[in-house]
Amino acid sequence: MRRYDEIVVGAGVNGLIAATRLAMAGHNVLLVDQASHVGGRSYGHRFHEGFSSPGLLSDTSGLRPQVLHELGLTLKRAPQRRAPVTLTPEGLRPVDAEAWQRWQRWIDSVAPVIGDFLDDPPLDLLHPERVPLRQLADRGWELRKLGRNKMRELFRVPPMSAADWLEEWFEHPADRAAIAAEALAGSWLAPRSPGGAFSVLLQRVADSGAILGGTTALIDALNLQARRAGVSFQLDSKVARLRIDGDAVRGVEFVDGESVASSKVLSTVAPNRTMLDWLPVALLPYPVRRRYEAWRCRGTTAQLLLALSQPPSQLATADGPTEFTQTALHPDDIERAFDAVKYRQRSERPVLLVQNASASCPQLAPAGQAVLSVLIHYAPHDLEGGWTDESCEALRDATVELLEERLPGLRASIVAEQLLDPHEIERRYGLPGGQIHHGEQALDQLLIRPEPEALHYRTVVDGLWLGGSGSHPGGSLTGAPGRLASAAMLFN
Amino acid sequence: MSHPNKKRYDAIIIGGGHNGLTCAAYLARAGRSVLVLERRHVLGGAAVSEELHPGFTFSVCSYVVSLLRPHIIRDLNLAAHGLSILPLDCSFLPLPNGDSLARWGDAERTRREVARFSQRDSECLGEFGLAMTQLCRFAKRIIDEPAPDPTSLDPRQWKQLYRLARQLGGDPTDLRWLHYKLLTMSAVDFLDLWFESDTLKAPMSVSGIIGTFLGVRSPGTAYVLLHHYMGEIDGAFRAWGFSKGGTGGVSMAIARSAEAFGAEIMSSAAVDRVLVHDGRASGVVLQNGDEIAAEAVISSVDPNRTFLKMVGEEHLDADFTRSIQRYKLRGSSGKVNLAVDRLPEFSCRPGAGPHLQGDIAIAPSIDYLERAYDEAKYGAYSKRPYLNVVIPSLVDPSVAPPGKHIISCFVQYAPYDLKEGAADWPNQREAFGDAVVDTLAEYCPGLKESILYRQVLTPWDLEKEFGLTEGNIFQGELSHEQLLFLRPTAGYANYRTPIDRLWSCGSGTHPGGGLMGAPGELAAKTLLQSREL
């Protein structure tokens, strides 16, 4: 039987980063994935001859700078952060520049502390007696340096709703909608939901500028670096269960029956899938098992990929084509769209996050043509009646109708398309519930993620580690969990 | 009414609600000279009994006694001053399909009822109750002490925080995880950790949204579930119940106690503003122009009214004013009080049984509750609202003539900010009342014919009549960003205000709203400890 120091399951961004770091430290690492390609949710599949998706998670602006630095990736980033843009019936509306600058200054001022949340091993808030005094002092000092007012704001803001917090900074409802739509995408939160402000804050602090070349460039660079570091790859290999030796995990077993041994396994796959599907029932004590059973993964996203004969003219501006826009004109548009999900319906008037993907990544489409990736919110995974052909068609029609309203002429330019409903998203990317972040992002699943005894990436099961989006600090495209998990494994 | 003597008091308390009266009683008990000024003709604020219809004594706003602190009952001898709390031992849920669920103080009886809906849930009830009781221990310390400020460098605050951390540190990991979940989850999600039946979860979850502008699926609503269990650990004194004579009975007992300790109380004495000179309060001015001097002024009125109306922006710095302006008040509830000529008959469980002697919830499903919330979000009252109904006359015959009854309906949602504007409430008041009666009548045929008198209180009415800005019954939403050391705003959660000698003691301070008396008591104790009086 083949034997490695570590097996990393899931070759998405987190898996690639973790495997590379372990290999760079001289370990013998095997990186496995059920797909025939690497990249996970950021891999862009070809959906029509000549046209490729940018991936499901295709906004690279949150990728932690430390990842690029520590892995020695030579990628360039856009010089500026992207201010959200609303696609109104009258055309593009960027957020109010003056309000944006003012807010950005505040964001920048608290970024050192929120940055710690993203880049440092998490603080074990539930076991303050275990927190090393040094870590507590460092983080406390960072917080204190902000001054008392900012400290108080950092207690006040996170539990707020996105709507309430943004109302303190932005007068125009479309501006508030644009910021909220991006931050709450894929969650089970609406603008009025408490705790949404924390998601907004995290996203804005994490924004370090888009990577030039988009997800394609990122995945290619990660892939190359992993190979250079000596990571072994095994694709087209779906894990059936973890290999158990006594009470410990010592490798994986694939669905085709093959087994591979290792001292440790790092799973970057959703935590409930790892702990509940891949382990024998008796191995987890009941209280721990219950936490994974309670892990909420209600997916609310569908994706419509459009191959266009030409890029929409309305998205072209004097400064170049706009890549990311959204369609909500008021936070209540998002709120109403979300209401439907509570009753297991799809939004009659969805909120669309529209990415003009080929604008930043020309190889996604033939010359002169375009790829539009539309993330549709909210489309509940547990739709009443299920995602039948009829319901998929109704969703698609509602989406295209709204797009045509904002981008007249779009419909006529559609060459081909593909709709990924929440079940398709679940199947294609291995996401329980079709939840794009491996677990809902809300305060109750973000501060201690996924559960107190896996907070520092090591689980209660000897040899098993978690380090994907379902771990600290969460699921957007940051690379932070993979980075921190592998660091924790090396430190051990 | 003109003030006869030019006496200078140690403390003037603005507002004769239960917190103002509690504060007055504690200060008078400590030997201070105290004057309470109440705008209305009756004392009690929102904890008030009024004979709105001959022979019928209504608990006009607040209708059950929840969490009145046992040590306050003892310290102020409230039992001797007439406080009598009658048991509230049942939560009854009638269902549209003719079935019903009653949950009792008796655990075994409840288990049998719940088992009809879900065997599994009936078996989890015990475990749930145990977990909640454990979670209560920590919460109880929070509400009985001033809130510590983690941004403070004051060693006393850190000592208090350390003690709280120590208590948490004694708990096993799983209980700590539950604390975290309780504070951050929605009521429904938290209940999902134990229960499967919608019929059980709906009425249980609804306590999480009382007085909020949130739904049962909104994050942050789970922690209020503790309320129900807090009473059980308060010991011998029953913390949940009906006050004999209506909830005004609580306020009157406190008022009598305060007077017995030497406090003076005046009703029909509306305060117009606080006298402020050079950042220091020196007394108040009544609406009739009279000035009364005091060493300290304590406001039990909500922060918005206190600072923006009675003090005035000119005496406050811009940052503080802004923080009070963004203090969320958004009232979401209303009240419909009925006098009826016979006991209502619930078709799903007919007869005058013990199931009518507690509270009755119209909350048939979680979806029903969420739809009620959805309507309010966009500026309309719920056409099919959540109702919490009590028939106090069944338990306390003194409040109605024999054979006749009072039906008190607490209603959500009724948003202060209607899409037509809050000032449109008088136009919508009767239709809102009709929606409430129509909803209840679906479960009690014959109700409408039995109504002798009806009072409808909308958030607009709560504001105009009871001084609750935007009709928020807790003087401010109980959302995390304005609780504990942030209530009403950072730096002023310890009953002090930016104005020297002006203090706060109402529900707009820690620990918040409900009939606890805790804000009034903690404010008095903090003021006494400060030695400024």
Coordinates of C-alpha atoms in Angstrom, one line a residue, chain B:
Chain B
M1 CA -50.4 71.4 39.0
S2 CA -48.2 73.9 40.8
H3 CA -45.6 72.7 43.2
P4 CA -46.3 74.1 46.6
N5 CA -43.0 74.2 48.4
K6 CA -39.7 75.3 47.0
K7 CA -38.0 72.2 48.5
R8 CA -34.8 71.0 47.0
Y9 CA -34.8 67.2 46.7
D10 CA -31.8 64.8 46.7
A11 CA -33.3 63.2 43.7
I12 CA -36.1 63.8 41.2
I13 CA -37.1 60.9 39.2
I14 CA -38.8 61.5 35.8
G15 CA -41.4 58.9 35.1
G16 CA -43.5 56.9 37.6
G17 CA -43.2 53.6 35.7
H18 CA -42.1 50.5 37.6
N19 CA -38.4 51.2 37.2
G20 CA -38.7 54.8 38.2
L21 CA -40.7 53.8 41.3
T22 CA -38.2 51.0 42.1
C23 CA -35.3 53.5 41.9
A24 CA -37.2 55.9 44.1
A25 CA -37.9 53.2 46.7
Y26 CA -34.3 52.2 47.0
L27 CA -33.1 55.8 47.3
A28 CA -35.7 56.6 49.9
R29 CA -34.9 53.4 51.7
A30 CA -31.3 54.7 51.9
G31 CA -32.6 57.9 53.5
R32 CA -32.6 60.2 50.5
S33 CA -35.3 62.7 49.8
V34 CA -37.0 61.7 46.5
L35 CA -39.7 63.1 44.3
V36 CA -41.2 61.0 41.5
L37 CA -43.0 63.0 38.7
E38 CA -45.4 61.0 36.5
R39 CA -47.0 62.7 33.5
R40 CA -50.1 60.5 33.4
H41 CA -52.9 60.5 36.0
V42 CA -52.1 57.0 37.0
L43 CA -48.8 55.5 38.1
G44 CA -47.1 52.5 36.5
G45 CA -46.0 53.6 33.0
A46 CA -46.5 50.5 30.9
A47 CA -47.1 48.4 34.0
V48 CA -50.5 49.9 34.7
S49 CA -54.0 48.9 35.6
E50 CA -56.9 51.0 34.5
E51 CA -60.7 50.6 34.7
L52 CA -61.3 51.5 31.0
H53 CA -64.9 50.1 31.1
P54 CA -67.0 50.1 34.2
G55 CA -66.3 47.0 36.3
F56 CA -63.3 45.9 34.2
T57 CA -59.7 46.5 35.3
F58 CA -57.3 46.2 32.4
S59 CA -53.6 45.5 32.5
V60 CA -53.4 48.1 29.7
C61 CA -49.9 47.3 28.3
S62 CA -47.7 44.8 30.2
Y63 CA -49.9 41.9 31.1
V64 CA -47.8 39.3 32.8
V65 CA -45.1 39.6 35.5
S66 CA -41.9 38.3 34.1
L67 CA -38.7 38.1 36.1
L68 CA -39.5 40.6 38.8
R69 CA -36.3 40.2 40.8
P70 CA -36.9 38.3 44.0
H71 CA -34.4 40.3 45.9
I72 CA -36.4 43.5 44.9
I73 CA -39.6 41.9 46.2
R74 CA -37.8 41.2 49.5
D75 CA -35.9 44.5 49.8
L76 CA -39.0 46.6 49.3
N77 CA -41.4 44.4 51.2
L78 CA -43.7 44.3 48.2
A79 CA -45.8 41.5 49.5
A80 CA -46.7 43.6 52.5
H81 CA -47.6 46.5 50.2
G82 CA -50.1 44.4 48.2
L83 CA -48.0 42.5 45.7
S84 CA -49.6 39.2 44.9
I85 CA -48.5 37.1 42.0
L86 CA -50.9 34.4 40.9
P87 CA -49.5 31.4 39.0
L88 CA -49.4 31.2 35.3
D89 CA -49.0 27.6 34.7
C90 CA -50.0 26.8 31.2
S91 CA -49.1 27.8 27.6
F92 CA -52.0 26.8 25.3
L93 CA -51.7 26.6 21.5
P94 CA -54.9 26.2 19.6
L95 CA -54.4 25.0 16.0
P96 CA -56.5 25.7 12.9
N97 CA -57.1 22.0 12.2
G98 CA -58.9 21.6 15.5
D99 CA -56.0 20.1 17.4
S100 CA -54.2 21.9 20.2
L101 CA -51.2 21.7 22.4
A102 CA -50.9 22.7 26.0
R103 CA -47.7 22.9 27.9
W104 CA -47.9 22.9 31.7
G105 CA -45.7 23.6 34.7
D106 CA -46.1 19.8 35.3
A107 CA -43.4 18.2 33.1
E108 CA -45.1 14.8 32.9
R109 CA -48.4 16.4 31.7
T110 CA -46.5 18.4 29.1
R111 CA -44.6 15.3 27.9
R112 CA -47.9 13.5 27.3
E113 CA -49.3 16.3 25.2
V114 CA -46.1 16.8 23.2
A115 CA -45.9 13.0 22.5
R116 CA -49.1 13.3 20.5
F117 CA -47.2 15.4 18.0
S118 CA -43.7 13.9 18.3
Q119 CA -42.6 11.0 20.5
R120 CA -39.0 12.0 20.0
D121 CA -39.6 15.6 21.0
S122 CA -41.5 14.5 24.2
E123 CA -38.4 12.6 25.2
C124 CA -36.1 15.5 24.5
L125 CA -38.1 18.0 26.6
G126 CA -36.3 17.0 29.8
E127 CA -32.8 17.3 28.3
F128 CA -33.8 20.7 26.8
G129 CA -35.1 22.0 30.2
L130 CA -31.9 20.8 31.9
A131 CA -29.7 22.5 29.3
M132 CA -31.7 25.8 29.6
T133 CA -31.5 25.7 33.4
Q134 CA -27.7 25.4 33.2
L135 CA -27.5 28.2 30.7
C136 CA -29.6 30.4 33.0
R137 CA -27.1 30.4 35.7
F138 CA -24.7 32.5 33.7
A139 CA -27.5 34.8 32.4
K140 CA -28.8 35.4 35.9
R141 CA -25.5 36.9 36.9
I142 CA -25.6 39.2 33.9
I143 CA -29.0 40.7 34.7
D144 CA -28.4 41.1 38.4
E145 CA -25.2 43.2 38.1
P146 CA -24.3 46.3 36.1
A147 CA -22.8 45.3 32.8
P148 CA -19.0 45.2 32.8
D149 CA -17.2 47.1 30.0
P150 CA -14.5 45.0 28.2
T151 CA -13.1 48.2 26.7
S152 CA -12.4 49.7 30.1
L153 CA -9.1 49.8 31.8
D154 CA -10.8 50.1 35.2
P155 CA -9.6 47.2 37.3
R156 CA -13.0 46.8 38.9
Q157 CA -14.5 46.1 35.5
W158 CA -11.8 43.6 34.8
K159 CA -12.5 41.9 38.1
Q160 CA -16.1 41.5 37.2
L161 CA -15.3 40.2 33.8
Y162 CA -12.8 37.8 35.3
R163 CA -15.4 36.4 37.7
L164 CA -17.8 35.9 34.8
A165 CA -15.1 34.2 32.8
R166 CA -14.3 32.0 35.8
Q167 CA -17.9 30.9 36.0
L168 CA -17.9 30.1 32.3
G169 CA -14.6 28.3 32.8
G170 CA -16.2 25.9 35.2
D171 CA -18.5 24.6 32.5
P172 CA -17.7 21.7 30.2
T173 CA -17.0 22.4 26.5
D174 CA -20.4 21.3 25.3
L175 CA -22.2 23.8 27.7
R176 CA -19.9 26.6 26.5
W177 CA -20.7 25.7 22.9
L178 CA -24.4 25.9 23.8
H179 CA -23.8 29.4 25.4
Y180 CA -22.2 30.5 22.1
K181 CA -25.0 29.1 20.1
L182 CA -27.7 30.5 22.3
L183 CA -26.3 34.0 21.9
T184 CA -25.9 33.9 18.2
M185 CA -28.5 31.6 16.7
S186 CA -32.1 32.2 15.7
A187 CA -34.7 30.8 18.1
V188 CA -35.8 28.2 15.5
D189 CA -32.3 27.1 14.7
F190 CA -31.5 26.7 18.4
L191 CA -34.7 24.7 19.0
D192 CA -33.8 22.5 16.0
L193 CA -30.9 21.2 18.1
W194 CA -33.5 19.3 20.2
F195 CA -36.9 19.3 18.5
E196 CA -38.4 18.3 15.2
S197 CA -42.1 19.2 15.5
D198 CA -43.2 22.6 14.0
T199 CA -46.1 22.6 16.3
L200 CA -43.8 22.6 19.4
K201 CA -41.2 24.9 18.0
A202 CA -43.5 27.6 16.8
P203 CA -44.9 28.7 20.2
M204 CA -41.6 28.1 21.9
S205 CA -39.6 30.2 19.4
V206 CA -42.0 33.1 19.6
S207 CA -40.7 34.3 23.0
G208 CA -37.5 35.1 21.1
I209 CA -39.1 37.9 19.1
I210 CA -41.3 39.7 21.6
G211 CA -40.6 43.4 21.4
T212 CA -38.1 43.0 18.6
F213 CA -38.2 43.8 14.9
L214 CA -37.0 40.3 14.0
G215 CA -38.5 37.0 13.0
V216 CA -38.2 33.6 14.7
R217 CA -35.7 32.6 12.1
S218 CA -33.6 35.8 12.6
P219 CA -30.2 35.2 14.2
G220 CA -29.8 36.6 17.7
T221 CA -33.3 35.6 18.9
A222 CA -32.4 32.4 20.7
Y223 CA -31.1 33.9 23.9
V224 CA -34.5 35.3 24.8
L225 CA -35.7 31.7 25.2
L226 CA -34.0 31.8 28.5
H227 CA -36.7 34.1 29.9
H228 CA -39.0 31.2 30.3
Y229 CA -36.5 29.3 32.3
M230 CA -35.1 32.1 34.4
G231 CA -38.2 32.1 36.6
E232 CA -37.6 28.5 37.6
I233 CA -34.3 29.2 39.2
D234 CA -35.3 32.3 41.0
G235 CA -36.4 30.0 43.8
A236 CA -39.3 30.3 46.1
F237 CA -40.7 33.5 44.6
R238 CA -42.8 32.8 41.5
A239 CA -41.3 35.0 38.8
W240 CA -43.9 34.3 36.1
G241 CA -47.5 35.0 36.8
F242 CA -50.4 37.4 36.9
S243 CA -50.4 40.2 39.3
K244 CA -53.6 40.4 41.4
G245 CA -55.4 43.6 40.3
G246 CA -53.5 43.7 37.0
T247 CA -49.9 44.5 36.4
G248 CA -50.6 47.9 37.8
G249 CA -50.6 46.0 41.1
V250 CA -46.9 45.6 40.8
S251 CA -46.3 49.3 40.2
M252 CA -48.7 50.3 43.0
A253 CA -47.0 48.0 45.5
I254 CA -43.6 49.5 44.6
A255 CA -45.1 53.0 44.9
R256 CA -46.5 52.3 48.3
S257 CA -43.1 50.9 49.3
A258 CA -41.4 54.0 48.1
E259 CA -43.9 56.2 50.0
A260 CA -43.4 54.1 53.1
F261 CA -39.7 54.8 52.9
G262 CA -40.5 58.6 52.5
A263 CA -40.5 59.2 48.8
E264 CA -43.0 61.7 47.4
I265 CA -44.9 60.8 44.2
M266 CA -46.9 63.2 42.0
S267 CA -49.0 62.2 39.1
S268 CA -50.4 64.5 36.4
A269 CA -47.1 66.2 36.7
A270 CA -45.5 66.2 33.3
V271 CA -41.8 67.1 33.0
D272 CA -40.9 69.3 30.1
R273 CA -37.2 69.3 30.4
V274 CA -34.2 68.9 32.6
L275 CA -32.5 72.0 33.9
V276 CA -28.9 72.0 32.7
H277 CA -26.3 74.6 33.4
D278 CA -22.7 74.2 32.4
G279 CA -23.1 70.5 31.7
R280 CA -24.7 69.8 35.0
A281 CA -28.3 68.9 35.9
S282 CA -29.9 70.9 38.7
G283 CA -33.6 70.0 38.5
V284 CA -36.5 69.9 36.1
V285 CA -39.0 72.2 34.5
L286 CA -42.6 70.9 34.4
Q287 CA -44.9 71.5 31.5
N288 CA -46.8 74.1 33.5
G289 CA -43.6 76.1 33.9
D290 CA -42.8 75.1 37.5
E291 CA -39.2 74.5 38.3
I292 CA -38.1 72.0 41.0
A293 CA -34.5 71.7 42.1
A294 CA -32.6 68.6 43.0
E295 CA -29.1 67.3 43.6
A296 CA -29.6 64.6 41.0
V297 CA -32.1 64.0 38.3
I298 CA -32.9 60.4 37.2
S299 CA -34.8 59.7 34.1
S300 CA -36.7 56.5 33.7
V301 CA -37.9 57.6 30.3
D302 CA -36.4 56.2 27.1
P303 CA -33.0 57.5 25.9
N304 CA -34.4 59.2 22.8
R305 CA -36.9 61.2 24.8
T306 CA -34.5 61.8 27.7
F307 CA -31.6 63.2 25.7
L308 CA -33.1 64.6 22.6
K309 CA -36.3 66.1 24.1
M310 CA -35.7 66.7 27.8
V311 CA -32.1 67.6 27.7
G312 CA -31.6 68.9 24.2
E313 CA -28.8 68.5 21.6
E314 CA -27.3 71.9 22.6
H315 CA -26.1 70.3 25.8
L316 CA -24.7 67.2 24.2
D317 CA -21.7 66.5 22.1
A318 CA -22.3 65.6 18.5
D319 CA -21.0 62.0 18.8
F320 CA -23.3 61.2 21.7
T321 CA -26.3 62.8 20.0
R322 CA -25.6 60.7 16.9
S323 CA -25.3 57.5 19.0
I324 CA -28.7 58.3 20.6
Q325 CA -30.2 59.1 17.2
R326 CA -29.2 55.7 15.9
Y327 CA -30.4 53.9 19.1
K328 CA -33.0 51.5 17.6
L329 CA -36.5 51.9 18.9
R330 CA -38.7 50.6 16.0
G331 CA -41.8 49.5 17.9
S332 CA -43.3 46.4 16.5
S333 CA -46.1 45.5 18.8
G334 CA -49.6 46.5 19.7
K335 CA -52.3 45.6 22.2
V336 CA -56.0 44.9 21.9
N337 CA -57.9 44.8 25.2
L338 CA -61.4 43.4 25.3
A339 CA -64.1 43.2 27.8
V340 CA -66.4 40.3 27.0
D341 CA -69.7 39.1 28.5
R342 CA -68.8 35.5 28.5
L343 CA -65.7 33.2 28.6
P344 CA -64.4 32.6 25.1
E345 CA -64.8 29.0 23.9
F346 CA -62.0 27.6 21.9
S347 CA -63.5 25.1 19.4
C348 CA -60.4 22.9 19.5
R349 CA -60.6 22.4 23.3
P350 CA -64.0 23.6 24.4
G351 CA -64.9 24.5 28.0
A352 CA -63.6 26.5 30.8
G353 CA -60.6 24.3 31.6
P354 CA -57.2 25.1 33.2
H355 CA -55.8 25.4 29.7
L356 CA -57.3 28.9 29.6
Q357 CA -55.7 30.0 32.8
G358 CA -52.3 30.6 31.4
D359 CA -51.3 32.3 28.2
I360 CA -52.8 31.4 24.8
A361 CA -50.7 31.7 21.7
I362 CA -51.9 32.2 18.2
A363 CA -48.8 30.8 16.5
P364 CA -49.8 27.8 14.5
S365 CA -46.6 27.4 12.6
I366 CA -43.2 28.8 12.1
D367 CA -44.1 29.8 8.5
Y368 CA -47.2 31.7 10.0
L369 CA -44.9 33.6 12.3
E370 CA -42.4 34.5 9.5
R371 CA -45.2 35.7 7.2
A372 CA -46.4 37.9 10.0
Y373 CA -42.9 39.3 10.3
D374 CA -42.5 39.7 6.5
E375 CA -45.5 42.0 6.3
A376 CA -44.1 44.3 9.0
K377 CA -40.7 44.6 7.3
Y378 CA -42.3 46.5 4.4
G379 CA -44.5 48.8 6.5
A380 CA -47.8 47.0 7.2
Y381 CA -49.3 45.4 10.2
S382 CA -49.7 41.6 10.0
K383 CA -53.1 40.7 8.7
R384 CA -52.8 37.4 10.5
P385 CA -50.7 38.3 13.5
Y386 CA -49.0 36.5 16.3
L387 CA -51.1 36.9 19.4
N388 CA -50.3 36.2 23.0
V389 CA -53.7 36.1 24.8
V390 CA -54.5 36.0 28.5
I391 CA -57.8 35.9 30.3
P392 CA -56.7 37.3 33.7
S393 CA -60.2 37.3 35.1
L394 CA -60.2 33.5 35.2
V395 CA -57.3 33.6 37.7
D396 CA -58.1 36.9 39.3
P397 CA -61.9 37.5 39.5
S398 CA -61.3 40.9 41.0
V399 CA -60.7 42.4 37.6
A400 CA -64.1 41.8 36.0
P401 CA -67.7 41.4 37.1
P402 CA -68.9 37.8 37.8
G403 CA -69.3 35.8 34.6
K404 CA -67.7 38.4 32.5
H405 CA -64.1 38.5 31.4
I406 CA -61.1 40.4 30.1
I407 CA -59.3 39.2 27.1
S408 CA -55.9 40.8 26.7
C409 CA -54.2 40.4 23.4
F410 CA -50.5 41.2 22.8
V411 CA -50.0 41.5 19.0
Q412 CA -47.0 41.3 16.7
Y413 CA -46.3 42.7 14.3
A414 CA -47.5 46.2 14.2
P415 CA -44.6 48.3 12.9
Y416 CA -44.4 51.9 14.1
D417 CA -43.1 52.9 10.6
L418 CA -46.0 52.2 8.3
K419 CA -45.2 52.7 4.7
E420 CA -47.8 55.5 4.7
G421 CA -45.9 57.0 7.7
A422 CA -46.4 56.5 11.4
A423 CA -48.9 59.3 11.5
D424 CA -51.3 57.1 9.5
W425 CA -51.8 54.8 12.5
P426 CA -55.0 56.5 13.7
N427 CA -56.5 55.8 10.3
Q428 CA -55.4 52.1 10.5
R429 CA -56.1 51.6 14.1
E430 CA -59.6 50.1 13.8
A431 CA -58.7 47.8 10.9
F432 CA -55.7 46.6 12.9
G433 CA -58.0 45.9 15.8
D434 CA -60.4 44.0 13.4
A435 CA -57.5 41.9 12.1
V436 CA -56.7 40.9 15.7
V437 CA -60.3 40.1 16.6
D438 CA -60.8 38.3 13.3
T439 CA -57.7 36.1 13.9
L440 CA -58.8 35.2 17.4
A441 CA -62.4 34.6 16.3
E442 CA -61.1 31.9 13.9
Y443 CA -60.3 29.9 17.0
C444 CA -63.2 31.1 19.2
P445 CA -66.4 31.3 17.3
G446 CA -68.8 33.6 19.0
L447 CA -66.1 35.9 20.2
K448 CA -67.2 39.0 18.3
E449 CA -70.7 38.8 19.6
S450 CA -69.4 38.8 23.1
I451 CA -67.4 41.9 23.0
L452 CA -68.6 44.7 25.3
Y453 CA -65.7 47.0 24.9
R454 CA -62.5 47.2 22.8
Q455 CA -59.3 49.2 23.2
V456 CA -56.8 49.1 20.5
L457 CA -53.2 50.4 21.2
T458 CA -51.0 50.8 18.2
P459 CA -47.3 51.8 18.5
W460 CA -48.4 55.3 17.8
D461 CA -50.7 55.2 20.8
L462 CA -48.0 53.6 22.9
E463 CA -45.8 56.6 22.0
K464 CA -48.5 59.3 22.5
E465 CA -50.1 57.9 25.7
F466 CA -47.2 56.1 27.5
G467 CA -44.2 58.1 26.3
L468 CA -42.6 55.1 24.6
T469 CA -40.8 56.5 21.6
E470 CA -41.8 54.7 18.4
G471 CA -43.9 52.5 20.6
N472 CA -41.0 50.2 21.6
I473 CA -42.2 48.4 24.7
F474 CA -38.7 47.8 25.9
Q475 CA -37.5 51.4 25.4
G476 CA -35.2 50.2 22.7
E477 CA -34.7 47.0 20.8
L478 CA -33.0 44.2 22.7
S479 CA -30.5 43.5 20.0
H480 CA -26.9 42.7 20.8
E481 CA -25.6 46.0 19.5
Q482 CA -27.5 47.8 22.2
L483 CA -27.4 45.5 25.2
L484 CA -25.1 45.1 28.2
F485 CA -22.3 47.7 28.1
L486 CA -23.7 49.2 24.9
R487 CA -27.2 50.0 26.3
P488 CA -28.1 52.7 25.5
T489 CA -24.7 53.5 24.1
A490 CA -21.0 52.7 24.9
G491 CA -19.7 54.6 27.8
Y492 CA -23.1 55.3 29.3
A493 CA -24.4 51.9 30.1
N494 CA -23.7 52.3 33.8
Y495 CA -26.7 54.6 34.5
R496 CA -24.6 57.8 34.2
T497 CA -25.1 60.2 31.3
P498 CA -22.9 62.8 29.8
I499 CA -24.6 65.4 31.9
D500 CA -23.2 65.6 35.4
R501 CA -25.9 64.6 38.0
L502 CA -28.3 63.3 35.4
W503 CA -28.8 59.5 35.6
S504 CA -30.9 56.9 33.7
C505 CA -32.9 54.1 35.3
G506 CA -35.4 52.8 32.7
S507 CA -35.5 49.9 30.4
G508 CA -33.2 51.8 28.1
T509 CA -30.4 50.8 30.4
H510 CA -29.0 47.4 31.5
P511 CA -30.5 44.9 31.7
G512 CA -33.2 46.1 29.4
G513 CA -37.0 45.7 29.2
G514 CA -39.6 43.5 30.8
L515 CA -41.0 43.8 34.3
M516 CA -37.8 43.1 36.1
G517 CA -37.3 46.3 38.2
A518 CA -33.6 45.6 37.7
P519 CA -32.6 48.8 35.9
G520 CA -34.3 50.9 38.6
E521 CA -32.6 49.0 41.4
L522 CA -29.1 48.9 39.8
A523 CA -29.3 52.6 38.9
A524 CA -30.2 53.4 42.5
K525 CA -27.4 51.3 43.9
T526 CA -24.8 52.7 41.4
L527 CA -25.9 56.2 42.3
L528 CA -25.6 55.5 46.0
Q529 CA -22.2 53.8 45.6
S530 CA -21.0 56.9 43.7
R531 CA -21.5 58.9 46.9
E532 CA -22.7 61.8 44.8
L533 CA -25.9 61.8 46.8

